[in-house]
Tab-separated table of C-alpha atoms in Angstrom:
chain	number	residue	atom	x	y	z
A	1	MET	CA	-4.745	-18.076	-13.351
A	2	ALA	CA	-3.729	-18.330	-16.685
A	3	ALA	CA	-2.033	-14.465	-17.292
A	4	ARG	CA	-0.397	-12.383	-13.897
A	5	ILE	CA	-1.454	-8.755	-13.884
A	6	THR	CA	0.272	-5.864	-12.760
A	7	TYR	CA	-0.088	-2.305	-12.224
A	8	ALA	CA	1.975	-1.888	-15.420
A	9	THR	CA	-1.297	-3.981	-17.110
A	10	LEU	CA	-4.592	-2.475	-16.319
A	11	THR	CA	-4.976	-2.150	-19.503
A	12	ALA	CA	-5.732	-5.906	-20.395
A	13	ASP	CA	-7.494	-7.226	-22.224
A	14	ASN	CA	-7.715	-11.061	-22.488
A	15	GLU	CA	-10.750	-12.979	-22.042
A	16	GLU	CA	-9.271	-15.766	-20.308
A	17	LEU	CA	-8.444	-13.302	-17.511
A	18	HIS	CA	-11.749	-12.264	-17.175
A	19	THR	CA	-13.281	-15.587	-17.150
A	20	ALA	CA	-11.108	-16.921	-13.854
A	21	TYR	CA	-12.052	-13.513	-12.295
A	22	GLU	CA	-15.867	-13.960	-12.802
A	23	ASP	CA	-15.603	-17.912	-11.861
A	24	GLY	CA	-13.762	-16.342	-8.469
A	25	VAL	CA	-16.227	-13.809	-7.658
A	26	ARG	CA	-18.846	-17.090	-7.521
A	27	ARG	CA	-16.579	-18.712	-5.145
A	28	ALA	CA	-15.630	-15.105	-3.153
A	29	ARG	CA	-19.587	-15.283	-2.851
A	30	ALA	CA	-20.001	-18.494	-1.645
A	31	ARG	CA	-17.836	-17.136	1.326
A	32	LEU	CA	-19.300	-13.648	2.489
A	33	GLY	CA	-20.932	-13.729	6.106
A	34	GLU	CA	-18.022	-15.321	7.597
A	35	GLU	CA	-16.991	-14.534	11.198
A	36	VAL	CA	-13.317	-13.912	11.456
A	37	ALA	CA	-12.058	-14.494	15.172
A	38	VAL	CA	-9.447	-14.990	17.011
A	39	ALA	CA	-10.289	-18.599	18.145
A	40	GLU	CA	-9.152	-18.730	21.332
A	41	ASP	CA	-10.189	-15.719	22.349
A	42	PRO	CA	-12.142	-15.343	25.584
A	43	GLU	CA	-13.312	-13.249	25.170
A	44	PRO	CA	-13.831	-10.855	21.979
A	45	GLY	CA	-15.649	-7.844	21.224
A	46	GLU	CA	-19.128	-7.282	20.036
A	47	PRO	CA	-19.142	-7.742	16.417
A	48	VAL	CA	-18.373	-5.472	13.568
A	49	GLU	CA	-20.158	-6.251	10.056
A	50	VAL	CA	-17.929	-5.589	7.292
A	51	ARG	CA	-19.550	-4.461	4.618
A	52	SER	CA	-19.471	-3.916	1.091
A	53	PRO	CA	-18.495	-0.154	-0.141
A	54	ALA	CA	-20.841	-0.742	-3.964
A	55	ASP	CA	-23.984	-1.576	-2.111
A	56	PRO	CA	-23.841	-1.899	2.435
A	57	ALA	CA	-26.635	-4.748	2.136
A	58	VAL	CA	-23.802	-7.282	1.354
A	59	VAL	CA	-21.807	-7.930	4.328
A	60	VAL	CA	-18.742	-9.226	3.746
A	61	CYS	CA	-17.229	-11.082	6.992
A	62	THR	CA	-18.394	-10.340	10.544
A	63	VAL	CA	-15.448	-8.817	12.846
A	64	ARG	CA	-15.162	-10.650	16.871
A	65	PRO	CA	-12.333	-7.528	17.222
A	66	ALA	CA	-9.720	-9.598	19.894
A	67	SER	CA	-9.599	-8.941	22.847
A	68	PRO	CA	-6.452	-7.122	25.260
A	69	ARG	CA	-5.308	-10.873	26.215
A	70	ALA	CA	-5.724	-12.623	23.248
A	71	VAL	CA	-3.754	-9.945	21.359
A	72	GLN	CA	-0.830	-10.842	24.318
A	73	ALA	CA	-1.788	-13.845	23.383
A	74	ALA	CA	-0.521	-13.364	19.613
A	75	VAL	CA	2.388	-12.020	20.590
A	76	ALA	CA	3.191	-14.563	23.361
A	77	ALA	CA	2.640	-17.665	20.589
A	78	ALA	CA	4.750	-15.137	17.841
A	79	LYS	CA	8.049	-15.275	20.550
A	80	GLN	CA	7.699	-19.107	21.366
A	81	ALA	CA	7.787	-19.757	17.137
A	82	TYR	CA	10.824	-17.283	16.911
A	83	PRO	CA	13.267	-19.290	18.082
A	84	GLY	CA	13.298	-22.166	15.924
A	85	TRP	CA	12.090	-19.947	12.527
A	86	ALA	CA	14.930	-18.375	13.334
A	87	ALA	CA	17.200	-21.160	13.167
A	88	THR	CA	15.452	-22.446	10.416
A	89	PRO	CA	18.695	-22.892	7.416
A	90	TRP	CA	17.210	-19.137	5.055
A	91	GLN	CA	17.492	-21.835	2.268
A	92	GLU	CA	14.428	-23.857	3.746
A	93	ARG	CA	12.946	-20.632	4.754
A	94	ILE	CA	12.270	-19.346	1.395
A	95	ALA	CA	11.255	-22.250	0.315
A	96	LEU	CA	8.252	-22.166	2.160
A	97	LEU	CA	7.696	-18.684	1.650
A	98	ARG	CA	8.158	-19.617	-2.178
A	99	ARG	CA	5.829	-21.888	-1.785
A	100	CYS	CA	3.044	-19.203	-0.461
A	101	ALA	CA	3.640	-17.725	-3.039
A	102	ASP	CA	2.688	-19.693	-5.412
A	103	VAL	CA	-0.753	-20.352	-3.566
A	104	ILE	CA	-1.637	-16.764	-3.788
A	105	SER	CA	-1.286	-16.615	-7.261
A	106	ASP	CA	-3.406	-20.117	-7.708
A	107	ARG	CA	-6.267	-18.443	-5.436
A	108	ALA	CA	-6.036	-14.558	-7.096
A	109	ASP	CA	-9.070	-14.742	-8.908
A	110	GLU	CA	-10.985	-15.397	-5.767
A	111	LEU	CA	-8.588	-13.297	-3.389
A	112	ALA	CA	-9.308	-10.607	-5.892
A	113	ALA	CA	-12.841	-10.840	-6.300
A	114	LEU	CA	-13.105	-10.405	-2.538
A	115	MET	CA	-10.781	-7.366	-2.365
A	116	THR	CA	-13.143	-6.077	-4.904
A	117	ILE	CA	-16.377	-6.803	-2.839
A	118	GLU	CA	-15.044	-5.730	0.590
A	119	VAL	CA	-13.045	-2.697	0.123
A	120	GLY	CA	-14.243	-1.627	-4.080
A	121	LYS	CA	-11.241	-1.680	-6.403
A	122	ASN	CA	-11.944	-2.235	-9.475
A	123	ARG	CA	-11.362	-6.046	-11.170
A	124	LEU	CA	-7.794	-5.616	-12.503
A	125	GLU	CA	-6.371	-2.974	-9.561
A	126	ALA	CA	-7.578	-6.569	-7.471
A	127	LEU	CA	-5.680	-8.555	-9.511
A	128	GLY	CA	-3.013	-7.034	-9.031
A	129	ASP	CA	-2.805	-6.169	-5.380
A	130	VAL	CA	-2.926	-9.909	-4.982
A	131	GLU	CA	-0.396	-10.623	-7.779
A	132	GLU	CA	1.948	-7.532	-5.946
A	133	ALA	CA	1.518	-10.054	-2.659
A	134	ALA	CA	2.659	-13.288	-4.065
A	135	VAL	CA	5.843	-10.871	-6.080
A	136	PHE	CA	6.786	-10.015	-2.297
A	137	PHE	CA	7.763	-13.046	-1.758
A	138	ARG	CA	8.979	-14.266	-4.397
A	139	TYR	CA	11.388	-11.223	-4.616
A	140	TYR	CA	12.681	-10.934	-0.964
A	141	SER	CA	13.395	-14.759	-0.577
A	142	ASP	CA	15.710	-13.894	-4.042
A	143	LEU	CA	17.173	-10.829	-2.503
A	144	MET	CA	18.211	-13.545	0.752
A	145	GLU	CA	19.459	-16.181	-1.127
A	146	ALA	CA	21.145	-13.360	-3.866
A	147	ALA	CA	22.861	-12.176	-0.877
A	148	ASP	CA	23.385	-15.698	0.976
A	149	GLY	CA	21.929	-15.153	3.723
A	150	TYR	CA	23.431	-11.637	4.498
A	151	SER	CA	26.583	-13.177	5.504
A	152	ARG	CA	29.891	-11.950	4.888
A	153	PRO	CA	33.426	-12.620	5.916
A	154	MET	CA	35.336	-9.331	6.955
A	155	ASP	CA	39.377	-8.353	7.251
A	156	SER	CA	40.855	-10.218	10.132
A	157	LEU	CA	43.770	-9.125	12.314
A	158	SER	CA	45.527	-12.507	12.557
A	159	ASP	CA	45.203	-15.790	10.662
A	160	THR	CA	44.096	-17.646	13.589
A	161	GLU	CA	41.376	-15.215	13.817
A	162	ARG	CA	38.184	-15.093	11.193
A	163	THR	CA	35.797	-11.885	11.089
A	164	ARG	CA	32.483	-12.223	9.563
A	165	SER	CA	29.466	-9.698	9.476
A	166	VAL	CA	25.530	-11.435	9.814
A	167	LEU	CA	22.536	-9.879	9.605
A	168	ARG	CA	20.045	-11.243	12.610
A	169	PRO	CA	16.609	-11.040	12.419
A	170	HIS	CA	15.182	-8.518	15.574
A	171	GLY	CA	11.939	-11.468	17.374
A	172	VAL	CA	8.261	-10.826	16.344
A	173	TRP	CA	7.796	-8.042	14.242
A	174	GLY	CA	4.368	-6.462	14.753
A	175	VAL	CA	1.965	-4.978	11.215
A	176	ILE	CA	-0.555	-2.702	10.847
A	177	SER	CA	-1.822	-2.538	7.361
A	178	PRO	CA	-4.556	-0.859	5.734
A	179	PHE	CA	-7.939	-1.213	3.332
A	180	ASN	CA	-6.396	0.106	0.396
A	181	PHE	CA	-4.384	-2.462	0.112
A	182	PRO	CA	-5.163	-5.393	1.989
A	183	MET	CA	-3.451	-7.942	0.689
A	184	ALA	CA	-0.251	-6.650	-0.885
A	185	LEU	CA	0.711	-3.931	2.358
A	186	ALA	CA	-0.489	-6.593	4.744
A	187	ALA	CA	1.713	-9.245	2.621
A	188	GLY	CA	5.004	-6.957	2.406
A	189	PRO	CA	6.389	-6.399	5.404
A	190	THR	CA	5.240	-9.704	7.069
A	191	ALA	CA	6.934	-11.489	3.425
A	192	ALA	CA	10.377	-9.298	4.455
A	193	ALA	CA	9.915	-9.979	8.381
A	194	LEU	CA	9.673	-13.858	7.869
A	195	VAL	CA	12.443	-14.297	5.022
A	196	ALA	CA	14.486	-12.139	7.383
A	197	GLY	CA	13.989	-14.967	10.356
A	198	ASN	CA	11.359	-13.272	12.928
A	199	THR	CA	7.962	-13.766	13.155
A	200	VAL	CA	4.799	-11.656	12.676
A	201	VAL	CA	1.461	-10.436	14.235
A	202	VAL	CA	-0.539	-8.913	11.619
A	203	LYS	CA	-3.897	-6.427	12.327
A	204	PRO	CA	-5.479	-4.835	9.525
A	205	SER	CA	-7.863	-2.382	9.221
A	206	LEU	CA	-11.217	-3.700	9.920
A	207	GLN	CA	-11.992	-2.659	6.461
A	208	GLY	CA	-10.125	-5.254	4.818
A	209	THR	CA	-9.886	-8.269	7.285
A	210	ALA	CA	-11.526	-10.737	5.292
A	211	THR	CA	-9.054	-10.279	2.706
A	212	ALA	CA	-6.260	-9.927	5.467
A	213	TRP	CA	-8.044	-13.117	7.167
A	214	ARG	CA	-7.858	-14.961	3.636
A	215	LEU	CA	-3.451	-14.545	3.481
A	216	PHE	CA	-3.911	-15.639	6.522
A	217	GLU	CA	-4.898	-18.751	5.977
A	218	VAL	CA	-2.506	-19.258	3.892
A	219	LEU	CA	0.019	-18.394	5.447
A	220	ARG	CA	-1.038	-20.708	8.646
A	221	ASP	CA	-1.477	-23.527	6.358
A	222	GLU	CA	2.228	-23.732	4.522
A	223	LEU	CA	4.364	-22.673	7.656
A	224	PRO	CA	5.158	-23.484	10.568
A	225	ALA	CA	2.864	-22.980	13.979
A	226	GLY	CA	2.991	-19.567	15.804
A	227	VAL	CA	5.100	-17.645	12.685
A	228	VAL	CA	2.420	-15.841	11.699
A	229	ARG	CA	-1.034	-14.708	13.727
A	230	LEU	CA	-3.498	-12.933	12.830
A	231	VAL	CA	-5.983	-10.297	15.649
A	232	PRO	CA	-8.659	-8.202	14.155
A	233	GLY	CA	-10.288	-5.393	15.480
A	234	GLY	CA	-9.552	-1.667	15.039
A	235	ASP	CA	-7.280	1.450	16.905
A	236	GLU	CA	-7.364	-0.589	20.114
A	237	GLN	CA	-6.431	-4.138	18.653
A	238	GLY	CA	-3.573	-1.599	16.802
A	239	ARG	CA	-2.595	0.220	19.789
A	240	ALA	CA	-2.399	-3.063	22.201
A	241	LEU	CA	0.528	-4.556	19.577
A	242	VAL	CA	2.316	-1.487	19.577
A	243	GLY	CA	1.356	-1.296	23.189
A	244	SER	CA	3.350	-4.789	23.672
A	245	PRO	CA	7.000	-5.397	24.895
A	246	ASP	CA	7.326	-8.696	23.552
A	247	VAL	CA	7.389	-7.145	19.625
A	248	ALA	CA	10.557	-6.284	18.301
A	249	GLY	CA	9.896	-4.175	15.401
A	250	LEU	CA	7.049	-2.879	13.791
A	251	THR	CA	5.972	-1.651	10.195
A	252	PHE	CA	2.852	0.979	9.894
A	253	THR	CA	0.613	1.871	6.942
A	254	GLY	CA	-2.205	4.617	7.395
A	255	SER	CA	-2.124	8.199	8.556
A	256	TYR	CA	0.356	10.638	8.916
A	257	GLU	CA	-1.515	11.512	12.477
A	258	VAL	CA	-1.652	8.016	13.404
A	259	GLY	CA	1.937	7.089	12.012
A	260	MET	CA	3.431	10.014	14.213
A	261	GLN	CA	1.422	8.295	17.746
A	262	VAL	CA	3.341	4.622	16.512
A	263	LEU	CA	6.535	6.235	16.248
A	264	GLY	CA	6.326	8.061	19.937
A	265	ALA	CA	5.170	5.267	21.288
A	266	ALA	CA	8.257	2.347	19.596
A	267	SER	CA	10.572	2.562	22.330
A	268	THR	CA	10.399	-0.337	24.727
A	269	PRO	CA	13.169	-0.283	27.102
A	270	TRP	CA	15.544	0.412	24.045
A	271	PRO	CA	14.885	1.997	20.764
A	272	ARG	CA	12.966	-0.694	18.284
A	273	PRO	CA	13.076	-0.428	14.347
A	274	VAL	CA	9.643	1.216	13.172
A	275	ILE	CA	8.880	1.315	9.205
A	276	ALA	CA	5.943	3.768	8.871
A	277	GLU	CA	4.209	5.224	5.340
A	278	MET	CA	2.012	7.879	6.079
A	279	GLY	CA	0.521	9.355	3.408
A	280	GLY	CA	0.691	11.857	0.549
A	281	LYS	CA	-0.443	14.694	-1.043
A	282	ASN	CA	1.290	14.167	-4.193
A	283	PRO	CA	1.948	16.817	-6.742
A	284	ALA	CA	2.517	16.447	-10.577
A	285	VAL	CA	4.456	18.794	-12.643
A	286	VAL	CA	3.858	20.148	-16.170
A	287	THR	CA	5.672	22.646	-18.182
A	288	ALA	CA	5.264	24.246	-21.580
A	289	SER	CA	6.228	21.867	-23.177
A	290	ALA	CA	4.908	18.922	-21.971
A	291	ASP	CA	2.912	16.432	-24.428
A	292	LEU	CA	-0.529	17.477	-22.178
A	293	ASP	CA	-2.719	14.425	-23.651
A	294	ALA	CA	0.146	12.468	-21.807
A	295	ALA	CA	-0.112	14.763	-18.862
A	296	ALA	CA	-3.908	14.597	-18.638
A	297	GLN	CA	-4.571	10.702	-19.020
A	298	GLY	CA	-1.334	10.329	-15.847
A	299	VAL	CA	-3.035	12.269	-13.550
A	300	ALA	CA	-5.974	11.019	-14.352
A	301	ARG	CA	-5.485	7.898	-13.710
A	302	SER	CA	-3.407	8.703	-10.555
A	303	ALA	CA	-6.064	10.823	-9.110
A	304	PHE	CA	-9.045	8.712	-10.056
A	305	GLY	CA	-8.037	5.110	-9.542
A	306	PHE	CA	-9.271	3.440	-6.680
A	307	GLY	CA	-10.946	6.679	-6.070
A	308	GLY	CA	-7.729	8.732	-4.940
A	309	GLN	CA	-7.840	6.324	-2.309
A	310	LYS	CA	-3.931	5.853	-2.543
A	311	CYS	CA	-1.274	7.552	-0.504
A	312	SER	CA	0.362	7.538	-3.625
A	313	ALA	CA	-2.093	9.063	-5.914
A	314	CYS	CA	-1.991	12.914	-7.405
A	315	SER	CA	-3.759	15.352	-5.472
A	316	ARG	CA	-2.311	18.292	-7.086
A	317	VAL	CA	-1.155	19.812	-10.398
A	318	TYR	CA	1.365	22.973	-11.026
A	319	VAL	CA	0.858	23.530	-15.249
A	320	ASP	CA	3.083	26.495	-15.889
A	321	ARG	CA	0.725	29.278	-17.472
A	322	ALA	CA	0.984	28.954	-21.052
A	323	VAL	CA	-0.455	25.694	-20.747
A	324	HIS	CA	-2.983	25.544	-17.876
A	325	ASP	CA	-6.331	26.077	-19.800
A	326	ASP	CA	-5.253	23.337	-22.449
A	327	PHE	CA	-3.689	21.126	-19.673
A	328	VAL	CA	-7.958	22.076	-17.947
A	329	ALA	CA	-10.009	21.320	-20.684
A	330	ARG	CA	-7.962	17.849	-21.386
A	331	LEU	CA	-7.755	16.451	-17.836
A	332	VAL	CA	-12.002	17.346	-17.304
A	333	VAL	CA	-12.386	15.329	-20.778
A	334	ARG	CA	-10.579	12.697	-19.110
A	335	ALA	CA	-12.415	13.325	-16.099
A	336	GLY	CA	-15.695	12.808	-17.835
A	337	ASP	CA	-14.537	9.515	-19.788
A	338	VAL	CA	-13.949	7.939	-16.173
A	339	VAL	CA	-16.682	4.641	-15.953
A	340	VAL	CA	-17.683	4.754	-12.330
A	341	GLY	CA	-19.965	1.757	-11.360
A	342	ASP	CA	-19.973	-1.074	-9.657
A	343	PRO	CA	-16.428	-2.174	-9.197
A	344	LEU	CA	-17.132	-5.999	-10.022
A	345	GLU	CA	-18.146	-4.925	-13.381
A	346	ARG	CA	-15.562	-5.484	-16.904
A	347	ASP	CA	-15.347	-1.915	-17.459
A	348	THR	CA	-15.720	-0.098	-14.375
A	349	PHE	CA	-12.647	1.925	-13.646
A	350	MET	CA	-13.695	4.103	-10.728
A	351	GLY	CA	-15.947	2.061	-8.455
A	352	PRO	CA	-17.063	3.465	-5.015
A	353	VAL	CA	-15.130	5.418	-1.985
A	354	VAL	CA	-14.907	3.525	0.874
A	355	ASP	CA	-17.765	4.564	3.303
A	356	ALA	CA	-20.115	7.196	4.151
A	357	ALA	CA	-17.035	9.000	6.046
A	358	ALA	CA	-15.626	9.354	2.737
A	359	VAL	CA	-18.664	10.323	0.927
A	360	ASP	CA	-19.325	13.262	3.473
A	361	ARG	CA	-14.983	13.950	3.904
A	362	PHE	CA	-16.236	14.850	-0.075
A	363	ARG	CA	-19.169	16.889	0.423
A	364	GLU	CA	-17.212	19.157	2.657
A	365	ALA	CA	-13.939	19.216	-0.075
A	366	VAL	CA	-16.009	20.202	-2.731
A	367	ALA	CA	-18.179	22.893	-1.108
A	368	ALA	CA	-15.132	24.715	0.360
A	369	ALA	CA	-13.804	24.470	-3.462
A	370	ARG	CA	-16.973	25.930	-4.422
A	371	GLU	CA	-16.377	28.670	-2.104
A	372	ARG	CA	-12.865	29.068	-2.557
A	373	GLY	CA	-12.570	28.171	-6.460
A	374	ARG	CA	-13.646	26.721	-8.848
A	375	VAL	CA	-15.551	22.823	-9.075
A	376	VAL	CA	-14.849	23.028	-13.450
A	377	ALA	CA	-15.092	18.643	-13.350
A	378	GLY	CA	-17.607	16.391	-11.024
A	379	GLY	CA	-18.338	17.174	-7.416
A	380	ASP	CA	-21.440	15.211	-7.150
A	381	VAL	CA	-22.194	12.047	-4.524
A	382	LEU	CA	-23.678	9.547	-7.415
A	383	THR	CA	-25.313	7.380	-4.625
A	384	GLU	CA	-28.357	5.683	-6.451
A	385	GLU	CA	-30.694	2.967	-7.267
A	386	ARG	CA	-28.687	1.579	-9.988
A	387	LEU	CA	-25.885	2.528	-8.077
A	388	PRO	CA	-26.616	1.761	-3.793
A	389	GLY	CA	-22.849	2.285	-2.450
A	390	HIS	CA	-20.670	5.179	-1.858
A	391	TYR	CA	-20.114	6.828	-4.801
A	392	VAL	CA	-18.438	10.131	-5.813
A	393	ALA	CA	-17.709	11.407	-8.844
A	394	PRO	CA	-13.645	12.161	-10.400
A	395	THR	CA	-13.578	15.906	-9.418
A	396	VAL	CA	-11.182	18.820	-10.842
A	397	VAL	CA	-10.816	22.191	-9.534
A	398	THR	CA	-9.297	25.095	-10.300
A	399	ASP	CA	-8.665	28.687	-9.142
A	400	LEU	CA	-7.536	27.699	-5.830
A	401	ASP	CA	-4.758	30.006	-4.059
A	402	PRO	CA	-1.506	27.479	-3.119
A	403	SER	CA	-2.238	27.915	0.459
A	404	ASP	CA	-5.052	26.720	0.338
A	405	PRO	CA	-5.935	23.828	3.123
A	406	LEU	CA	-7.366	21.818	-0.068
A	407	LEU	CA	-3.767	21.704	-1.055
A	408	SER	CA	-2.545	20.843	1.535
A	409	THR	CA	-4.657	18.400	3.474
A	410	GLU	CA	-4.772	14.913	2.236
A	411	LEU	CA	-7.868	14.150	1.699
A	412	PHE	CA	-8.158	10.034	0.008
A	413	LEU	CA	-10.885	11.237	-2.275
A	414	PRO	CA	-10.704	11.368	-6.209
A	415	PHE	CA	-10.121	14.916	-6.096
A	416	VAL	CA	-7.450	16.813	-8.093
A	417	ALA	CA	-7.047	20.482	-7.826
A	418	VAL	CA	-4.944	21.892	-10.423
A	419	VAL	CA	-2.865	25.792	-9.837
A	420	PRO	CA	-1.149	27.532	-12.723
A	421	VAL	CA	2.460	28.781	-12.262
A	422	ASP	CA	5.168	30.706	-13.738
A	423	GLY	CA	7.802	28.299	-14.130
A	424	LEU	CA	9.309	24.762	-13.168
A	425	GLU	CA	11.299	26.596	-10.370
A	426	GLN	CA	8.287	28.129	-8.930
A	427	ALA	CA	6.043	24.779	-9.480
A	428	VAL	CA	9.032	22.726	-7.974
A	429	ALA	CA	8.670	25.245	-4.476
A	430	HIS	CA	4.981	24.581	-4.806
A	431	ALA	CA	5.639	21.046	-5.022
A	432	ASN	CA	8.092	20.736	-1.958
A	433	ASP	CA	5.450	23.246	0.168
A	434	THR	CA	4.036	19.526	2.398
A	435	VAL	CA	4.744	18.218	5.270
A	436	PHE	CA	4.569	15.053	2.933
A	437	GLY	CA	7.101	13.456	0.188
A	438	LEU	CA	5.456	10.004	-1.185
A	439	THR	CA	5.300	10.591	-4.398
A	440	ALA	CA	5.609	13.288	-7.611
A	441	GLY	CA	5.745	13.328	-11.223
A	442	LEU	CA	6.491	16.326	-14.127
A	443	PHE	CA	5.782	15.735	-17.506
A	444	SER	CA	8.062	17.583	-19.691
A	445	GLY	CA	9.447	17.787	-22.964
A	446	GLU	CA	12.889	19.618	-22.030
A	447	GLU	CA	16.278	17.082	-20.751
A	448	VAL	CA	16.871	20.965	-18.329
A	449	GLU	CA	13.460	20.296	-16.762
A	450	ILE	CA	13.910	16.900	-16.108
A	451	GLN	CA	16.820	16.917	-14.979
A	452	ARG	CA	16.488	19.872	-12.401
A	453	PHE	CA	13.176	18.290	-11.207
A	454	LEU	CA	14.833	15.372	-10.099
A	455	ASP	CA	17.465	17.358	-9.110
A	456	THR	CA	15.591	19.144	-6.473
A	457	ILE	CA	12.033	17.327	-5.578
A	458	GLU	CA	11.098	16.308	-2.353
A	459	ALA	CA	9.583	12.983	-3.045
A	460	GLY	CA	10.732	9.304	-2.593
A	461	VAL	CA	9.184	7.988	-5.492
A	462	VAL	CA	9.333	10.325	-8.387
A	463	TYR	CA	7.844	9.709	-12.233
A	464	VAL	CA	8.425	11.466	-15.831
A	465	ASN	CA	6.470	11.326	-18.509
A	466	ARG	CA	4.064	8.345	-17.407
A	467	PRO	CA	0.895	8.487	-19.387
A	468	ALA	CA	0.221	5.355	-17.199
A	469	GLY	CA	0.266	7.551	-13.497
A	470	ALA	CA	1.940	11.054	-12.703
A	471	THR	CA	2.352	9.490	-9.385
A	472	THR	CA	1.224	6.165	-9.287
A	473	GLY	CA	0.065	3.274	-10.735
A	474	ALA	CA	2.036	1.532	-13.426
A	475	TRP	CA	4.760	-0.732	-11.592
A	476	PRO	CA	5.991	-3.204	-13.246
A	477	GLY	CA	6.648	-5.244	-10.401
A	478	ILE	CA	8.018	-4.145	-6.990
A	479	GLN	CA	10.006	-1.348	-6.690
A	480	PRO	CA	11.738	1.390	-4.579
A	481	PHE	CA	8.570	2.864	-2.144
A	482	GLY	CA	9.651	4.994	0.134
A	483	GLY	CA	8.434	8.786	1.728
A	484	TRP	CA	10.447	11.593	2.634
A	485	LYS	CA	9.390	13.742	5.421
A	486	GLY	CA	5.862	13.468	6.723
A	487	SER	CA	5.657	9.979	4.387
A	488	GLY	CA	7.608	8.195	6.003
A	489	SER	CA	10.522	7.093	8.871
A	490	SER	CA	12.973	5.232	6.800
A	491	GLY	CA	13.857	5.064	3.569
A	492	LYS	CA	11.963	2.734	1.781
A	493	ALA	CA	8.274	1.685	3.139
A	494	GLY	CA	8.001	-1.593	0.788
A	495	GLY	CA	9.598	-2.914	-2.294
A	496	GLY	CA	13.628	-2.079	-3.180
A	497	VAL	CA	16.545	-4.071	-2.935
A	498	TYR	CA	17.544	-2.610	0.740
A	499	TYR	CA	14.039	-2.635	2.338
A	500	LEU	CA	14.167	-6.632	3.327
A	501	MET	CA	17.696	-4.981	5.448
A	502	GLN	CA	15.783	-3.408	7.350
A	503	PHE	CA	14.228	-5.726	9.310
A	504	MET	CA	17.880	-7.041	10.489
A	505	ARG	CA	20.307	-5.875	12.583
A	506	GLU	CA	24.051	-6.352	12.587
A	507	GLN	CA	26.292	-8.381	14.085
A	508	SER	CA	29.989	-8.857	13.421
A	509	GLN	CA	31.516	-11.976	15.051
A	510	THR	CA	34.582	-12.675	15.620
A	511	VAL	CA	36.094	-16.280	16.294
A	512	VAL	CA	39.648	-16.650	17.124
A	513	GLN	CA	41.141	-20.274	16.500
A	514	ARG	CA	43.275	-22.038	19.122
């Protein structure tokens, strides 16, 4: 691949990039319909077809859900491989993992095209997702190298005593990954766990299985046997992985409700580490001093990118009453300018939502908004002969009471509500009035407002004055990404200089020389 894409380059207009991607589409289509199953599973579940949300007539793959025995066999294989992988010098581990990153980058066009077909991401977001997956392997390898394997001498009580603090892996690490970042959010925790010396069993979302399987193929071919295993399926397979007493640690990305269940089931005979990222209801705040064009652009990109199906998507905006109507007018124009269509097409910004259930959820939300507020843009289901999949319009809602459930319920849709407020303090109070605390954004021209927002907003990732994305969608690479409150069980859910250390445990070693 000639040009690497990140979320900061979503406006890239590179002919070589588009030509390579379109060649990737042809290669991805050649493998559509393949079966995904655990080869040695004696009793897999009934086949489940994963269909493209852009055209449900297209079967992306057929999944044979792993049997309980197959899940435990995968864990057992990872457990058997663990001593050898943990004993492998970290320098050798990261050399192998950097090779995995290079293979992912080399295959990015086909992997991104498959992702577009499978979950409906437009081509630039899909390319960004794949390249982020590769960057995770490089970045965590770099962290391990910079920390010299996380082994450092400590003070000693005598000349004959040597004390050292080291970070050691836990064992088998389970990864449960979501559909919306089917490559990056499978790769991120897998990469960190492997760099740290753990072995890994991945259970991807059913919608996203084919993409995760291609990642597994890369790792399977480049790493020692058993170091990474994948078990396909749905909730039953996830519960089996969480419930295995031989799984020493877990990473979960998904809904708040399921994440809390995972946390509740996390203890075996001793507590296990769980890294959970459990969604968001992410606010943007627009003050009277803001650049309203930048604010409208940033909110639109965050609210409608990938159809709002990101835990970091902007779904509510609190706007100073003095500029509320002006901001809404600009946001309505932005919503109308969003190109909705086949995500494989070059000019498409927003493809379909992931399934028919999401369309039903959209209809319900729009009906509630019309009853209790006002729909000022969108509100329509767009499925037709030209768009046979699960298509809905980018939607902007106003006139809701600040306590309305639409402002507190994570919808995972291209649906954003705008509420007028009397100043920054009220805006931040509303923004913080939620169980979630993942991302938040501010648009302001006053330094005192910016600092006050940074000091008082309750969110793990905060953006100020970013037209490329008010609450998401414009990362230049790896950065800290973690939730507060109900959005996460740890300080970091992905990325950042401290993330890797969560996959290890400290051991103090004191040796007296004789």
